[in-house]
Coordinates of C-alpha atoms in Angstrom, one line a residue:
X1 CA 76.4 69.9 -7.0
X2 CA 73.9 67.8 -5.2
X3 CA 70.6 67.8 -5.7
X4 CA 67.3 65.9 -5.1
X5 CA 64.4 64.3 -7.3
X6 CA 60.8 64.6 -6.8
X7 CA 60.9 61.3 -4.7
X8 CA 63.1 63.1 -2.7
X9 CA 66.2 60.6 -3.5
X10 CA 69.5 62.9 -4.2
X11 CA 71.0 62.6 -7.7
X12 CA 75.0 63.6 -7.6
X13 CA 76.2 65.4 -10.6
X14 CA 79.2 64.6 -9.7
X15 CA 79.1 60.8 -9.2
X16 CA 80.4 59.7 -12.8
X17 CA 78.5 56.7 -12.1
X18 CA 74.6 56.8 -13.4
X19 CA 74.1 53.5 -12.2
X20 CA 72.4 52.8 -8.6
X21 CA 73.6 49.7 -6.8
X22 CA 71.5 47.1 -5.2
X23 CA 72.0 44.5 -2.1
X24 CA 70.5 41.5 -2.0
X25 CA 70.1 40.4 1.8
X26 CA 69.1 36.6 2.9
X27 CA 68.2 36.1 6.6
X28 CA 68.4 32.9 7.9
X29 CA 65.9 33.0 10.7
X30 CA 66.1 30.7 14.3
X31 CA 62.8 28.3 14.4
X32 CA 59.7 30.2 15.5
X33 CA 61.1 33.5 14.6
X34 CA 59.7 34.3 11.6
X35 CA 56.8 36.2 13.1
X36 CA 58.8 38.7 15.5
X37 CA 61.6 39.2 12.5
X38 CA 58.7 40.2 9.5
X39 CA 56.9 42.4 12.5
X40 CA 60.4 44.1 13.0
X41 CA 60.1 45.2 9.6
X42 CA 57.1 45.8 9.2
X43 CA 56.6 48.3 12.1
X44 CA 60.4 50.2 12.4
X45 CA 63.0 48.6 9.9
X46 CA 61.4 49.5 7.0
X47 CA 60.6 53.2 8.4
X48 CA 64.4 53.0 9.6
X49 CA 66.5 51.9 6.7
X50 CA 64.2 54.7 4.4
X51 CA 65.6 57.4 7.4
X52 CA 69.1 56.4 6.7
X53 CA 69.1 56.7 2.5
X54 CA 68.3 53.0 1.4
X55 CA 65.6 52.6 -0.8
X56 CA 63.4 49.0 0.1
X57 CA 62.5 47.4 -3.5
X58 CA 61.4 43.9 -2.4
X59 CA 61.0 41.4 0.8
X60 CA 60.4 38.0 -0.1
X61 CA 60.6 34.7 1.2
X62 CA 60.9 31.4 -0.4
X63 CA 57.8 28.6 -1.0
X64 CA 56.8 25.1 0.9
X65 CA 59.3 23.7 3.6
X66 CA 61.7 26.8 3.6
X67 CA 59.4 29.7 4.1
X68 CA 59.9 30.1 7.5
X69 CA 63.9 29.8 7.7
X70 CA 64.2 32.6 5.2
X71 CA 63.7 36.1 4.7
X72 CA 65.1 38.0 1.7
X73 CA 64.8 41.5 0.3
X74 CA 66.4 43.8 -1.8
X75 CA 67.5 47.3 -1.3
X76 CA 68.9 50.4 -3.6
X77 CA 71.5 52.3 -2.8
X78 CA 73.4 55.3 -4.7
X79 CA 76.2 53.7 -4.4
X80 CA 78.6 51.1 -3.0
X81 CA 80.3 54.0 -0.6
X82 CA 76.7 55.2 -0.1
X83 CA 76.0 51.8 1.2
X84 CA 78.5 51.6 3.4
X85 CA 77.9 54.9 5.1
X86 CA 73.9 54.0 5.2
X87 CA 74.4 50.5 7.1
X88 CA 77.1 52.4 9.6
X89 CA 74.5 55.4 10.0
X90 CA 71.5 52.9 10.6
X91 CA 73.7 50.6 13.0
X92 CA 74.1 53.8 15.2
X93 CA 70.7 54.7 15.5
X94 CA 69.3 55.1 18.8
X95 CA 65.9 54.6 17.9
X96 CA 67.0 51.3 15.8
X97 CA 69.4 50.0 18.8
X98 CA 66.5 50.3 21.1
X99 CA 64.3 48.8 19.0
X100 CA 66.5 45.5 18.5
X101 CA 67.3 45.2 22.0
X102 CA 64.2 45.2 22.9
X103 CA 63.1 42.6 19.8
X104 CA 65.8 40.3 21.3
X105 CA 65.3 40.3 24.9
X106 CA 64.3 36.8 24.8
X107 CA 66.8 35.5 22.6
X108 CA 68.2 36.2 18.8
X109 CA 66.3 36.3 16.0
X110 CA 68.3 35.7 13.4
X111 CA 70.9 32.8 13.0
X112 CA 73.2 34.2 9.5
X113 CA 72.6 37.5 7.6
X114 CA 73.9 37.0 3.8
X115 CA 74.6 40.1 1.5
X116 CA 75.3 40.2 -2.4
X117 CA 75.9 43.5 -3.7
X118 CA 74.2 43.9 -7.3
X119 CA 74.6 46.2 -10.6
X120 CA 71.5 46.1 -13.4
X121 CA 72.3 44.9 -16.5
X122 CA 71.4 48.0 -19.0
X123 CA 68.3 45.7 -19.8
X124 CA 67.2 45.6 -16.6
X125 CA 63.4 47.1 -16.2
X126 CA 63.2 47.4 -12.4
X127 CA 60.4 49.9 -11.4
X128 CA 61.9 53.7 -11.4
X129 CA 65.3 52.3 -13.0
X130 CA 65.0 53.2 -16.1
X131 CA 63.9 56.9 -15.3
X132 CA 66.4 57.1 -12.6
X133 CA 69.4 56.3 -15.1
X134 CA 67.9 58.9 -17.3
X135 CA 68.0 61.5 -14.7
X136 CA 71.7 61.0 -13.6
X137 CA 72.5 61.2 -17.5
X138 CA 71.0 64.4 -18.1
X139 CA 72.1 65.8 -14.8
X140 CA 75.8 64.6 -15.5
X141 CA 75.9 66.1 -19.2
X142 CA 74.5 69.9 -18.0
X143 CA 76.9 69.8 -15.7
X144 CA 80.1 67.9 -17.5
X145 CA 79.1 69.7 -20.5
X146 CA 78.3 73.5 -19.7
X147 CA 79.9 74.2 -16.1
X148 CA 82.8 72.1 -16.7
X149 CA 83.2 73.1 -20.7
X150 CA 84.6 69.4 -21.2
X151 CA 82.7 68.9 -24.9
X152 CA 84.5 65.7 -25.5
X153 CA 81.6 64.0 -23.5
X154 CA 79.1 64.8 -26.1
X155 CA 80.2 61.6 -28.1
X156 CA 79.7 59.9 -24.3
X157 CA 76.5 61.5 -23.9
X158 CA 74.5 62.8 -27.1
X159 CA 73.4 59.9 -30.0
X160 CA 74.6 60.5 -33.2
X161 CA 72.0 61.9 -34.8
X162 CA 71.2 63.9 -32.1
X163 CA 68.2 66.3 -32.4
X164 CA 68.4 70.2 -31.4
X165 CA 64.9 72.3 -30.9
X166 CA 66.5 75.1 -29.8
X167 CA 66.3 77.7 -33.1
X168 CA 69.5 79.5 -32.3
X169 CA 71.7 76.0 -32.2
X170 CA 71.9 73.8 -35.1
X171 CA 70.4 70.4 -34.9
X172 CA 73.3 67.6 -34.2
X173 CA 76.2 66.4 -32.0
X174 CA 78.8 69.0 -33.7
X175 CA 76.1 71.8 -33.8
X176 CA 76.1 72.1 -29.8
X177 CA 79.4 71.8 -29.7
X178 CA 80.2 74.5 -31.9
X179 CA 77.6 76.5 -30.2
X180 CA 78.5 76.1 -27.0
X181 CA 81.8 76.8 -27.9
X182 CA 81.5 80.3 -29.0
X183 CA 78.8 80.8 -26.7
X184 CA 80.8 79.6 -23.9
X185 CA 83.9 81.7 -24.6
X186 CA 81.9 85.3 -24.7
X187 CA 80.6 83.9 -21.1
X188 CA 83.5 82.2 -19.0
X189 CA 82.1 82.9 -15.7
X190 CA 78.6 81.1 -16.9
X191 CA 77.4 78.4 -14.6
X192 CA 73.9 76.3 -14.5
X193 CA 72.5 75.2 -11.1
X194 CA 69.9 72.0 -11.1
X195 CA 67.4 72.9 -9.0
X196 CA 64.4 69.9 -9.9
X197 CA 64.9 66.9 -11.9
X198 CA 61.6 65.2 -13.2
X199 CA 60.9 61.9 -15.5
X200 CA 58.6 60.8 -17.2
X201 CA 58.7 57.7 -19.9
X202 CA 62.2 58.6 -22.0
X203 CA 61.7 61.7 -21.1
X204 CA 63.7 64.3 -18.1
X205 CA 62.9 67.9 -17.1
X206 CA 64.8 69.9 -15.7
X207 CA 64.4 73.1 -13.8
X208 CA 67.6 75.2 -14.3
X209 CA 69.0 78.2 -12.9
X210 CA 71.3 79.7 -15.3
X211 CA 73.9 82.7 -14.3
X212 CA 76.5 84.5 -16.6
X213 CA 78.3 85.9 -13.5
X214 CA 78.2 85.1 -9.8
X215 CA 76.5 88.5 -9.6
X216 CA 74.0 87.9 -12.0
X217 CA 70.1 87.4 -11.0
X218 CA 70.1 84.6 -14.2
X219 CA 67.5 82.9 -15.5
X220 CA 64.9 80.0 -15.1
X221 CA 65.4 77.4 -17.8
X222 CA 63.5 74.3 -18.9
X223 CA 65.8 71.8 -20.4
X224 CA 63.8 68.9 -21.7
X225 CA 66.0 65.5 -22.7
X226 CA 64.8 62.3 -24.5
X227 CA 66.5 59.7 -24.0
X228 CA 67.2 56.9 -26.2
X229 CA 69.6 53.7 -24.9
X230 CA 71.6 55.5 -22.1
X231 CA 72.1 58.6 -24.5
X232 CA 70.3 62.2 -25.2
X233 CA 68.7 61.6 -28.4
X234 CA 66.9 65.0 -28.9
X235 CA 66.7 68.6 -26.8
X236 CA 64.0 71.2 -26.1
X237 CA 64.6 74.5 -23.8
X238 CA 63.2 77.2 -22.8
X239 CA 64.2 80.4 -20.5
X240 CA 62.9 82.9 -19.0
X241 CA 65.5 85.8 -17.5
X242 CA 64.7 87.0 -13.8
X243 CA 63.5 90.2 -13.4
X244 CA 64.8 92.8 -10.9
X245 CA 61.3 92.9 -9.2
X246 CA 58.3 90.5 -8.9
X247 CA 54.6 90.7 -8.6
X248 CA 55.0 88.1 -5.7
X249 CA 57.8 87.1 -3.2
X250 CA 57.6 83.2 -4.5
X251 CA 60.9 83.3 -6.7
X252 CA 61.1 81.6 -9.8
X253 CA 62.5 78.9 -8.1

């Protein structure tokens, strides 16, 4: 099941990793080719490497006697594999192997190119980390949890004094399991489909379609997850069942 954010960026529920991956990238650039290298950027690399699934964090380049030998940035990527296939996919761009032959006609720009790949410490507060690692958390319990009926990753997943708004499930780590359990059992074939994923602060949304049989029209659900250090701390949900007809041809989805 693959799915993508509001930002458009996909979110794998099944990548058991909820941790992005960054590169850091140092360019040592030929004398006098600062200019022509940070214009490449500016006006098609940037644009490029965005095309081809690599998120651009931060371009920097260093104080006093150095500034123009160096140019380094950071990107994101989902993952060291993703990363891989993102660098081959930009590489083979015609629009991007036009645009560097043309860039280089009178001569190279860049001397060395220098790449670290990177994994955030779990203190790290990097704009959108935080909710980002949130999202693949809550994406990777539904779907661990509930299609894949594996319940030992509720210790994994779920804080200890985990807290359940639901009325019908009682409030706790054991509680859902014992729910789901049951529940589970009298509905083998169920299966729940992320179709959004939102985040806000500690907090992820998402918009569920829920189905007790392949043949069954289902059910919209909101789950809403805190999160509290890399676990679900506390649950809210609501669902609505879909209806055989509609006042309008929108879908619930």
């Amino acid at each position: 099941m693959v799915l993508s954010d509001v930002t458009g960026q996909p979110i794998s529920a099944t990548d058991t990793s909820t941790e992005m991956i960054y590169e850091l990238r140092t360019y040592t650039v030929l004398p006098g080719k600062m200019a022509a290298l940070l214009k490449r950027f500016r006006e098609h690399a940037i644009r490029l490497l965005e095309k081809h699934g690599m998120t651009n964090v931060l371009y920097l380049t260093p104080e006093g006697e150095e500034k123009d030998t160096k140019l380094i940035y950071l990107l994101m990527h989902e993952s060291k594999q993703a990363a891989e296939k993102n660098w081959a996919a930009f590489k083979n761009d015609a629009e991007w192997q036009s645009i560097f032959a043309e860039t280089e006609a009178n001569g190279a720009l860049v001397e060395k190119i220098e790449s670290l790949y990177l994994t955030p410490t779990e203190f790290s507060n990097l704009p959108g980390l935080v909710q980002r690692r949130n999202k693949a958390i809550s994406v990777k319990f539904l779907d661990e949890f509930f299609n894949k009926k594996n319940f030992a990753v509720a210790e994994q997943f779920l804080t200890e004094d985990y807290k359940q708004h639901n009325p019908g499930v009682v409030t706790g780590r054991q509680g859902l399991i014992e729910f789901a359990t049951e529940f589970l059992k009298a509905n083998p074939e169920l299966t729940m489909e992320v179709k959004r994923v939102m985040a806000e602060g500690d907090y992820v949304f998402l918009h569920v379609h829920l189905k007790f049989n392949p043949a069954d029209r289902g059910a919209a659900v909101a789950d809403i997850y805190r999160i509290e250090n890399g676990k679900i701390a506390e649950h809210w949900d609501v669902m609505q069942p879909i209806p055989e007809t509609a006042a309008n041809d929108n879908t619930m989805f």
